PDB file of C-alpha atoms in Angstrom:
ATOM      1  CA  UNK A   7       0.192  -0.013   0.353  1.00 59.00           C
ATOM      2  CA  UNK A   8       1.258   3.076  -0.937  1.00 69.00           C
ATOM      3  CA  UNK A   9       0.931   6.042   1.687  1.00 79.00           C
ATOM      4  CA  UNK A  10       0.550   9.765   0.163  1.00 86.00           C
ATOM      5  CA  UNK A  11       2.806  12.163   2.560  1.00 90.00           C
ATOM      6  CA  UNK A  12       0.840  15.569   2.299  1.00 91.00           C
ATOM      7  CA  UNK A  13       2.090  18.639   1.428  1.00 89.00           C
ATOM      8  CA  UNK A  14       0.730  22.049   1.956  1.00 87.00           C
ATOM      9  CA  UNK A  15       3.635  24.295   1.246  1.00 79.00           C
ATOM     10  CA  UNK A  16       2.599  27.095  -1.104  1.00 76.00           C
ATOM     11  CA  UNK A  17       5.431  26.276  -4.099  1.00 72.00           C
ATOM     12  CA  UNK A  18       5.309  30.019  -4.966  1.00 72.00           C
ATOM     13  CA  UNK A  19       6.376  31.212  -1.197  1.00 71.00           C
ATOM     14  CA  UNK A  20       9.801  31.846  -0.785  1.00 66.00           C
ATOM     15  CA  UNK A  21      12.205  30.126   1.266  1.00 70.00           C
ATOM     16  CA  UNK A  22      14.683  32.791   2.509  1.00 80.00           C
ATOM     17  CA  UNK A  23      16.270  32.144   6.018  1.00 87.00           C
ATOM     18  CA  UNK A  24      15.816  34.699   8.645  1.00 87.00           C
ATOM     19  CA  UNK A  25      18.520  36.970   8.766  1.00 85.00           C
ATOM     20  CA  UNK A  26      18.235  36.958  12.498  1.00 91.00           C
ATOM     21  CA  UNK A  27      16.541  33.616  13.442  1.00 92.00           C
ATOM     22  CA  UNK A  28      15.244  33.183  17.279  1.00 96.00           C
ATOM     23  CA  UNK A  29      17.408  32.217  19.662  1.00 97.00           C
ATOM     24  CA  UNK A  30      14.829  30.228  21.539  1.00 98.00           C
ATOM     25  CA  UNK A  31      11.463  29.275  21.081  1.00 99.00           C
ATOM     26  CA  UNK A  32       8.817  28.438  24.045  1.00 98.00           C
ATOM     27  CA  UNK A  33       5.579  26.678  22.816  1.00 98.00           C
ATOM     28  CA  UNK A  34       2.644  25.935  24.894  1.00 98.00           C
ATOM     29  CA  UNK A  35       0.637  22.815  23.830  1.00 97.00           C
ATOM     30  CA  UNK A  36      -1.991  20.832  25.706  1.00 97.00           C
ATOM     31  CA  UNK A  37      -0.845  17.144  26.717  1.00 96.00           C
ATOM     32  CA  UNK A  38      -4.468  15.523  25.931  1.00 95.00           C
ATOM     33  CA  UNK A  39      -3.990  15.698  22.095  1.00 94.00           C
ATOM     34  CA  UNK A  40      -2.996  12.362  20.650  1.00 94.00           C
ATOM     35  CA  UNK A  41      -1.609  11.718  18.476  1.00 96.00           C
ATOM     36  CA  UNK A  42      -0.161  15.294  18.210  1.00 97.00           C
ATOM     37  CA  UNK A  43       0.477  16.181  22.080  1.00 97.00           C
ATOM     38  CA  UNK A  44       0.465  13.295  24.982  1.00 97.00           C
ATOM     39  CA  UNK A  45       1.720  11.694  27.546  1.00 97.00           C
ATOM     40  CA  UNK A  46       3.501   8.106  26.947  1.00 96.00           C
ATOM     41  CA  UNK A  47       3.121   5.262  29.303  1.00 95.00           C
ATOM     42  CA  UNK A  48       6.175   6.815  30.984  1.00 96.00           C
ATOM     43  CA  UNK A  49       4.545  10.201  31.900  1.00 95.00           C
ATOM     44  CA  UNK A  50       6.763  11.941  29.131  1.00 95.00           C
ATOM     45  CA  UNK A  51       5.301  14.227  26.408  1.00 96.00           C
ATOM     46  CA  UNK A  52       5.442  13.010  23.166  1.00 97.00           C
ATOM     47  CA  UNK A  53       3.295  13.289  19.778  1.00 98.00           C
ATOM     48  CA  UNK A  54       3.461  14.720  16.310  1.00 98.00           C
ATOM     49  CA  UNK A  55       3.194  18.604  17.214  1.00 98.00           C
ATOM     50  CA  UNK A  56       6.392  17.596  20.164  1.00 98.00           C
ATOM     51  CA  UNK A  57       8.358  16.269  17.479  1.00 98.00           C
ATOM     52  CA  UNK A  58       7.621  19.126  14.698  1.00 98.00           C
ATOM     53  CA  UNK A  59       8.834  21.728  17.019  1.00 98.00           C
ATOM     54  CA  UNK A  60      12.090  20.168  17.428  1.00 98.00           C
ATOM     55  CA  UNK A  61      12.694  19.909  13.954  1.00 98.00           C
ATOM     56  CA  UNK A  62      11.535  23.360  13.347  1.00 98.00           C
ATOM     57  CA  UNK A  63      13.947  24.503  16.345  1.00 98.00           C
ATOM     58  CA  UNK A  64      16.329  22.543  14.987  1.00 98.00           C
ATOM     59  CA  UNK A  65      16.093  24.135  11.661  1.00 97.00           C
ATOM     60  CA  UNK A  66      16.731  27.470  12.947  1.00 98.00           C
ATOM     61  CA  UNK A  67      19.568  26.572  15.130  1.00 97.00           C
ATOM     62  CA  UNK A  68      17.131  27.487  18.357  1.00 98.00           C
ATOM     63  CA  UNK A  69      16.589  26.328  21.696  1.00 98.00           C
ATOM     64  CA  UNK A  70      13.048  24.668  22.350  1.00 96.00           C
ATOM     65  CA  UNK A  71      10.954  24.225  25.313  1.00 97.00           C
ATOM     66  CA  UNK A  72       7.451  23.064  25.494  1.00 96.00           C
ATOM     67  CA  UNK A  73       5.126  24.494  28.359  1.00 97.00           C
ATOM     68  CA  UNK A  74       1.937  22.474  28.773  1.00 98.00           C
ATOM     69  CA  UNK A  75      -1.079  24.240  29.704  1.00 97.00           C
ATOM     70  CA  UNK A  76      -4.810  23.107  29.864  1.00 97.00           C
ATOM     71  CA  UNK A  77      -6.147  23.623  26.301  1.00 96.00           C
ATOM     72  CA  UNK A  78      -8.871  26.414  27.113  1.00 96.00           C
ATOM     73  CA  UNK A  79      -5.944  28.230  28.752  1.00 98.00           C
ATOM     74  CA  UNK A  80      -3.706  28.063  25.563  1.00 98.00           C
ATOM     75  CA  UNK A  81      -4.707  31.630  24.402  1.00 97.00           C
ATOM     76  CA  UNK A  82      -4.952  33.701  27.763  1.00 97.00           C
ATOM     77  CA  UNK A  83      -1.018  32.189  28.346  1.00 98.00           C
ATOM     78  CA  UNK A  84       0.256  33.369  24.750  1.00 98.00           C
ATOM     79  CA  UNK A  85      -1.184  36.936  25.366  1.00 97.00           C
ATOM     80  CA  UNK A  86      -0.042  37.032  28.688  1.00 97.00           C
ATOM     81  CA  UNK A  87       3.531  36.357  27.851  1.00 97.00           C
ATOM     82  CA  UNK A  88       4.057  32.995  29.006  1.00 98.00           C
ATOM     83  CA  UNK A  89       5.464  31.266  25.767  1.00 98.00           C
ATOM     84  CA  UNK A  90       6.110  32.478  22.270  1.00 98.00           C
ATOM     85  CA  UNK A  91       3.514  29.748  20.057  1.00 98.00           C
ATOM     86  CA  UNK A  92       1.109  27.635  20.493  1.00 98.00           C
ATOM     87  CA  UNK A  93       0.970  24.789  18.573  1.00 97.00           C
ATOM     88  CA  UNK A  94      -1.890  22.653  19.763  1.00 93.00           C
ATOM     89  CA  UNK A  95      -4.361  22.498  16.963  1.00 87.00           C
ATOM     90  CA  UNK A  96      -6.077  25.885  17.888  1.00 90.00           C
ATOM     91  CA  UNK A  97      -8.938  26.558  15.833  1.00 87.00           C
ATOM     92  CA  UNK A  98      -8.703  30.020  13.421  1.00 90.00           C
ATOM     93  CA  UNK A  99     -11.759  31.785  14.725  1.00 88.00           C
ATOM     94  CA  UNK A 100     -12.571  35.322  13.900  1.00 89.00           C
ATOM     95  CA  UNK A 101     -12.186  36.440  17.367  1.00 90.00           C
ATOM     96  CA  UNK A 102      -8.769  34.773  17.367  1.00 93.00           C
ATOM     97  CA  UNK A 103      -7.375  36.046  14.085  1.00 93.00           C
ATOM     98  CA  UNK A 104      -8.191  39.592  15.579  1.00 93.00           C
ATOM     99  CA  UNK A 105      -5.281  38.990  18.198  1.00 93.00           C
ATOM    100  CA  UNK A 106      -3.191  36.186  16.932  1.00 97.00           C
ATOM    101  CA  UNK A 107      -1.580  35.721  13.681  1.00 97.00           C
ATOM    102  CA  UNK A 108      -0.934  31.988  12.375  1.00 97.00           C
ATOM    103  CA  UNK A 109       1.541  30.223  10.405  1.00 96.00           C
ATOM    104  CA  UNK A 110       1.213  28.188   7.192  1.00 95.00           C
ATOM    105  CA  UNK A 111      -0.645  25.039   7.802  1.00 95.00           C
ATOM    106  CA  UNK A 112       0.879  22.195   8.734  1.00 96.00           C
ATOM    107  CA  UNK A 113      -1.357  19.614   8.625  1.00 96.00           C
ATOM    108  CA  UNK A 114      -5.038  19.564   7.514  1.00 96.00           C
ATOM    109  CA  UNK A 115      -7.499  16.605   8.934  1.00 96.00           C
ATOM    110  CA  UNK A 116      -9.839  15.320   5.947  1.00 98.00           C
ATOM    111  CA  UNK A 117     -12.714  13.330   5.661  1.00 98.00           C
ATOM    112  CA  UNK A 118     -12.636  10.185   3.883  1.00 98.00           C
ATOM    113  CA  UNK A 119     -15.300   7.367   2.329  1.00 98.00           C
ATOM    114  CA  UNK A 120     -14.234   4.052   4.040  1.00 98.00           C
ATOM    115  CA  UNK A 121     -15.161   0.965   2.140  1.00 98.00           C
ATOM    116  CA  UNK A 122     -16.663  -2.512   3.096  1.00 96.00           C
ATOM    117  CA  UNK A 123     -16.430  -5.981   2.386  1.00 92.00           C
ATOM    118  CA  UNK A 124     -18.254  -6.602  -0.841  1.00 88.00           C
ATOM    119  CA  UNK A 125     -17.928  -3.114  -1.999  1.00 93.00           C
ATOM    120  CA  UNK A 126     -15.433  -2.995  -4.736  1.00 90.00           C
ATOM    121  CA  UNK A 127     -15.429   1.208  -5.452  1.00 91.00           C
ATOM    122  CA  UNK A 128     -17.601   4.052  -4.819  1.00 94.00           C
ATOM    123  CA  UNK A 129     -18.063   7.272  -6.343  1.00 92.00           C
ATOM    124  CA  UNK A 130     -20.062   9.922  -4.589  1.00 94.00           C
ATOM    125  CA  UNK A 131     -20.669  11.766  -7.989  1.00 90.00           C
ATOM    126  CA  UNK A 132     -22.463   8.506  -9.473  1.00 89.00           C
ATOM    127  CA  UNK A 133     -25.718   7.458  -8.977  1.00 81.00           C
ATOM    128  CA  UNK A 134     -26.007   4.847  -6.049  1.00 85.00           C
ATOM    129  CA  UNK A 135     -27.919   2.782  -4.050  1.00 87.00           C
ATOM    130  CA  UNK A 136     -25.186   1.988  -1.533  1.00 95.00           C
ATOM    131  CA  UNK A 137     -26.071   2.741   2.178  1.00 97.00           C
ATOM    132  CA  UNK A 138     -23.466   5.235   3.706  1.00 98.00           C
ATOM    133  CA  UNK A 139     -23.342   5.340   7.514  1.00 98.00           C
ATOM    134  CA  UNK A 140     -22.435   8.837   9.008  1.00 99.00           C
ATOM    135  CA  UNK A 141     -22.412   9.972  12.511  1.00 99.00           C
ATOM    136  CA  UNK A 142     -25.576  11.717  13.279  1.00 99.00           C
ATOM    137  CA  UNK A 143     -25.609  15.705  13.361  1.00 98.00           C
ATOM    138  CA  UNK A 144     -21.719  15.727  12.667  1.00 98.00           C
ATOM    139  CA  UNK A 145     -20.016  17.837  10.253  1.00 98.00           C
ATOM    140  CA  UNK A 146     -19.748  15.042   8.040  1.00 99.00           C
ATOM    141  CA  UNK A 147     -23.248  14.225   7.825  1.00 99.00           C
ATOM    142  CA  UNK A 148     -24.034  18.167   6.769  1.00 98.00           C
ATOM    143  CA  UNK A 149     -21.274  17.642   3.698  1.00 98.00           C
ATOM    144  CA  UNK A 150     -23.202  14.644   2.869  1.00 98.00           C
ATOM    145  CA  UNK A 151     -26.465  16.264   2.536  1.00 96.00           C
ATOM    146  CA  UNK A 152     -25.236  19.589   0.958  1.00 97.00           C
ATOM    147  CA  UNK A 153     -22.741  18.008  -1.546  1.00 97.00           C
ATOM    148  CA  UNK A 154     -24.471  14.817  -2.388  1.00 96.00           C
ATOM    149  CA  UNK A 155     -28.448  15.063  -1.782  1.00 94.00           C
ATOM    150  CA  UNK A 156     -28.872  11.717  -3.851  1.00 93.00           C
ATOM    151  CA  UNK A 157     -27.172   9.406  -1.876  1.00 95.00           C
ATOM    152  CA  UNK A 158     -28.605   7.184   0.431  1.00 96.00           C
ATOM    153  CA  UNK A 159     -26.971   8.607   4.104  1.00 97.00           C
ATOM    154  CA  UNK A 160     -28.025   6.442   7.157  1.00 98.00           C
ATOM    155  CA  UNK A 161     -27.027   8.328  10.386  1.00 98.00           C
ATOM    156  CA  UNK A 162     -26.111   6.555  13.283  1.00 99.00           C
ATOM    157  CA  UNK A 163     -25.821   7.923  16.861  1.00 99.00           C
ATOM    158  CA  UNK A 164     -22.252   8.042  17.000  1.00 98.00           C
ATOM    159  CA  UNK A 165     -19.328   7.658  14.774  1.00 98.00           C
ATOM    160  CA  UNK A 166     -18.440   4.411  16.609  1.00 98.00           C
ATOM    161  CA  UNK A 167     -21.749   2.811  15.742  1.00 98.00           C
ATOM    162  CA  UNK A 168     -21.614   4.267  12.198  1.00 99.00           C
ATOM    163  CA  UNK A 169     -17.969   2.325  11.678  1.00 98.00           C
ATOM    164  CA  UNK A 170     -19.577  -0.932  13.491  1.00 98.00           C
ATOM    165  CA  UNK A 171     -22.488  -0.570  10.991  1.00 98.00           C
ATOM    166  CA  UNK A 172     -20.322  -1.083   8.047  1.00 98.00           C
ATOM    167  CA  UNK A 173     -18.164  -3.981   9.468  1.00 98.00           C
ATOM    168  CA  UNK A 174     -21.220  -5.755   9.929  1.00 97.00           C
ATOM    169  CA  UNK A 175     -22.491  -5.161   6.554  1.00 96.00           C
ATOM    170  CA  UNK A 176     -25.506  -2.792   7.412  1.00 97.00           C
ATOM    171  CA  UNK A 177     -24.086  -0.182   5.515  1.00 97.00           C
ATOM    172  CA  UNK A 178     -22.079  -0.344   2.333  1.00 97.00           C
ATOM    173  CA  UNK A 179     -19.560   2.501   2.695  1.00 98.00           C
ATOM    174  CA  UNK A 180     -18.796   5.060   5.673  1.00 99.00           C
ATOM    175  CA  UNK A 181     -17.830   8.715   5.583  1.00 99.00           C
ATOM    176  CA  UNK A 182     -16.123  10.344   8.650  1.00 99.00           C
ATOM    177  CA  UNK A 183     -13.027  11.447  10.209  1.00 98.00           C
ATOM    178  CA  UNK A 184     -10.232  10.484   7.943  1.00 98.00           C
ATOM    179  CA  UNK A 185      -7.637  10.640  10.849  1.00 97.00           C
ATOM    180  CA  UNK A 186      -9.689   7.991  13.048  1.00 97.00           C
ATOM    181  CA  UNK A 187     -10.650   6.232  10.231  1.00 98.00           C
ATOM    182  CA  UNK A 188      -6.921   5.593  10.283  1.00 97.00           C
ATOM    183  CA  UNK A 189      -6.259   4.198  13.180  1.00 97.00           C
ATOM    184  CA  UNK A 190      -9.750   2.244  13.182  1.00 98.00           C
ATOM    185  CA  UNK A 191      -8.655   0.313  10.019  1.00 97.00           C
ATOM    186  CA  UNK A 192      -5.357  -0.855  11.805  1.00 95.00           C
ATOM    187  CA  UNK A 193      -7.360  -1.662  14.823  1.00 96.00           C
ATOM    188  CA  UNK A 194      -8.256  -5.334  15.731  1.00 96.00           C
ATOM    189  CA  UNK A 195     -11.938  -3.816  15.975  1.00 96.00           C
ATOM    190  CA  UNK A 196     -11.935  -3.291  12.415  1.00 97.00           C
ATOM    191  CA  UNK A 197     -10.075  -6.509  12.054  1.00 96.00           C
ATOM    192  CA  UNK A 198      -9.170  -6.130   8.195  1.00 95.00           C
ATOM    193  CA  UNK A 199     -12.851  -5.590   7.384  1.00 97.00           C
ATOM    194  CA  UNK A 200     -12.562  -2.253   5.473  1.00 97.00           C
ATOM    195  CA  UNK A 201     -10.519  -0.166   3.356  1.00 96.00           C
ATOM    196  CA  UNK A 202     -10.092   3.333   2.262  1.00 96.00           C
ATOM    197  CA  UNK A 203     -11.563   4.575  -0.893  1.00 95.00           C
ATOM    198  CA  UNK A 204      -9.892   6.955  -3.280  1.00 91.00           C
ATOM    199  CA  UNK A 205      -9.237  10.295  -2.300  1.00 90.00           C
ATOM    200  CA  UNK A 206      -9.608  13.339   0.579  1.00 95.00           C
ATOM    201  CA  UNK A 207     -12.028  15.480   1.399  1.00 97.00           C
ATOM    202  CA  UNK A 208     -11.056  18.961   2.361  1.00 96.00           C
ATOM    203  CA  UNK A 209     -13.975  21.018   2.071  1.00 96.00           C
ATOM    204  CA  UNK A 210     -12.802  24.002   4.899  1.00 95.00           C
ATOM    205  CA  UNK A 211     -16.251  25.010   5.551  1.00 95.00           C
ATOM    206  CA  UNK A 212     -17.015  21.741   7.093  1.00 97.00           C
ATOM    207  CA  UNK A 213     -13.588  20.239   7.861  1.00 96.00           C
ATOM    208  CA  UNK A 214     -11.959  23.511   9.151  1.00 92.00           C
ATOM    209  CA  UNK A 215      -8.442  25.172   8.073  1.00 92.00           C
ATOM    210  CA  UNK A 216      -6.274  22.781   9.218  1.00 94.00           C
ATOM    211  CA  UNK A 217      -3.497  23.010  12.041  1.00 96.00           C
ATOM    212  CA  UNK A 218      -1.244  25.996  12.290  1.00 97.00           C
ATOM    213  CA  UNK A 219       1.185  27.722  15.067  1.00 98.00           C
ATOM    214  CA  UNK A 220      -0.317  30.349  16.848  1.00 98.00           C
ATOM    215  CA  UNK A 221       1.614  33.985  17.786  1.00 98.00           C
ATOM    216  CA  UNK A 222       1.024  36.745  18.667  1.00 98.00           C
ATOM    217  CA  UNK A 223      -0.364  39.141  15.822  1.00 96.00           C
ATOM    218  CA  UNK A 224       3.141  41.750  16.392  1.00 95.00           C
ATOM    219  CA  UNK A 225       5.794  39.333  16.010  1.00 96.00           C
ATOM    220  CA  UNK A 226       5.925  39.176  12.562  1.00 95.00           C
ATOM    221  CA  UNK A 227       9.754  38.004  12.870  1.00 96.00           C
ATOM    222  CA  UNK A 228       9.005  35.064  14.522  1.00 97.00           C
ATOM    223  CA  UNK A 229       6.083  34.087  11.847  1.00 96.00           C
ATOM    224  CA  UNK A 230       8.603  34.302   9.228  1.00 95.00           C
ATOM    225  CA  UNK A 231      11.047  32.240  10.864  1.00 97.00           C
ATOM    226  CA  UNK A 232       8.510  29.261  11.821  1.00 97.00           C
ATOM    227  CA  UNK A 233       7.097  29.588   8.112  1.00 96.00           C
ATOM    228  CA  UNK A 234      10.656  29.043   6.621  1.00 96.00           C
ATOM    229  CA  UNK A 235      11.442  26.014   9.353  1.00 97.00           C
ATOM    230  CA  UNK A 236       8.230  24.467   7.990  1.00 97.00           C
ATOM    231  CA  UNK A 237       9.271  24.632   4.669  1.00 95.00           C
ATOM    232  CA  UNK A 238      12.651  23.118   5.222  1.00 95.00           C
ATOM    233  CA  UNK A 239      11.107  20.647   7.189  1.00 96.00           C
ATOM    234  CA  UNK A 240       8.801  19.417   4.491  1.00 95.00           C
ATOM    235  CA  UNK A 241      11.537  19.658   1.555  1.00 93.00           C
ATOM    236  CA  UNK A 242      14.141  17.674   3.638  1.00 96.00           C
ATOM    237  CA  UNK A 243      11.418  15.113   4.085  1.00 96.00           C
ATOM    238  CA  UNK A 244      11.543  15.578   7.753  1.00 98.00           C
ATOM    239  CA  UNK A 245       7.918  16.217   7.757  1.00 97.00           C
ATOM    240  CA  UNK A 246       7.432  12.945   5.945  1.00 96.00           C
ATOM    241  CA  UNK A 247       9.211  10.774   8.379  1.00 97.00           C
ATOM    242  CA  UNK A 248       6.967  11.930  11.186  1.00 98.00           C
ATOM    243  CA  UNK A 249       3.753  11.343   9.190  1.00 97.00           C
ATOM    244  CA  UNK A 250       4.862   7.661   8.802  1.00 95.00           C
ATOM    245  CA  UNK A 251       5.868   7.706  12.291  1.00 96.00           C
ATOM    246  CA  UNK A 252       2.772   8.494  14.157  1.00 96.00           C
ATOM    247  CA  UNK A 253       0.241   7.805  11.178  1.00 95.00           C
ATOM    248  CA  UNK A 254       1.663   4.593   9.895  1.00 90.00           C
ATOM    249  CA  UNK A 255      -1.834   3.983   8.197  1.00 92.00           C
ATOM    250  CA  UNK A 256      -1.933   7.412   6.047  1.00 92.00           C
ATOM    251  CA  UNK A 257      -5.458   9.497   5.852  1.00 95.00           C
ATOM    252  CA  UNK A 258      -4.465  11.106   2.465  1.00 94.00           C
TER     253      UNK A 258
END
C-alpha cells in the first residue's frame, strides 16, 4: 500500500532563511491531544507536534522548550507572554484572528470514505443505492447532505456505531474523520474488514482550515522564521518521516 505524504507548502512562497532567527522558542501546548501531543506510559510528553517543534527549532538553530497548559488556557497564556507560540490545533476563529497570527498550515484533517467488504468501488458523484453510514448531527453528515443530496445516507448515534454498521454489513460505505478512520482500520476492532476509498475531502467550511502554529500578531519576525522552518522540514523529508511515524496508515 502506498502512503501519500501530505504537502501543504505553497510553491510560490519564498524559503529564505531569516537574517536573525530566534535564539529560543517556547511553545505552549496541551497534553491531551493524541497523537499530536500526549503523555506516553512513562509520563513523557510526546507526539507529532512535539517532534515537529523540535525539528522547527533545529532548522532555526534555536533552543526549544514546551510548556504544558490546559487547552482552554492556551490563548490567554500566549497573550500574557507565558510562551511564544501555541502548537496545539487551535481553531482559527475570527475572534482569535483579531489577536493572533497563524503560521502556514502544517496539517489538515480530511474526511474520507471507507468501503466495506463486498464494495469494490464508490464514487459519490455517480448515482448509487449504496448505504452510507455517518455519525448523526456531525459535520460529515452535513457535508454529505449538502454536496451529495441524492446519496442514501444512514445516520447513526455515534461515529463508533456508524463504523460498526460498516463492518457488520449494515452499510456499504462509511464517511467520517480520516485520521480517526486510519487508526480504526489498523485496529483489532476493524479486523481488516474495510479500506479507504480513493481521495481525501478537505472542504474547509465543514472540515476546518487545518492545523497551524498560533502566535501574537505583532511577532512578525517569529512568524517568518516559523514559516521558513516549516518549509524546510517539508522539503528535507523530515515532515514525511514524522507523518509515517505517527500515522502508519496514512489518511491521505
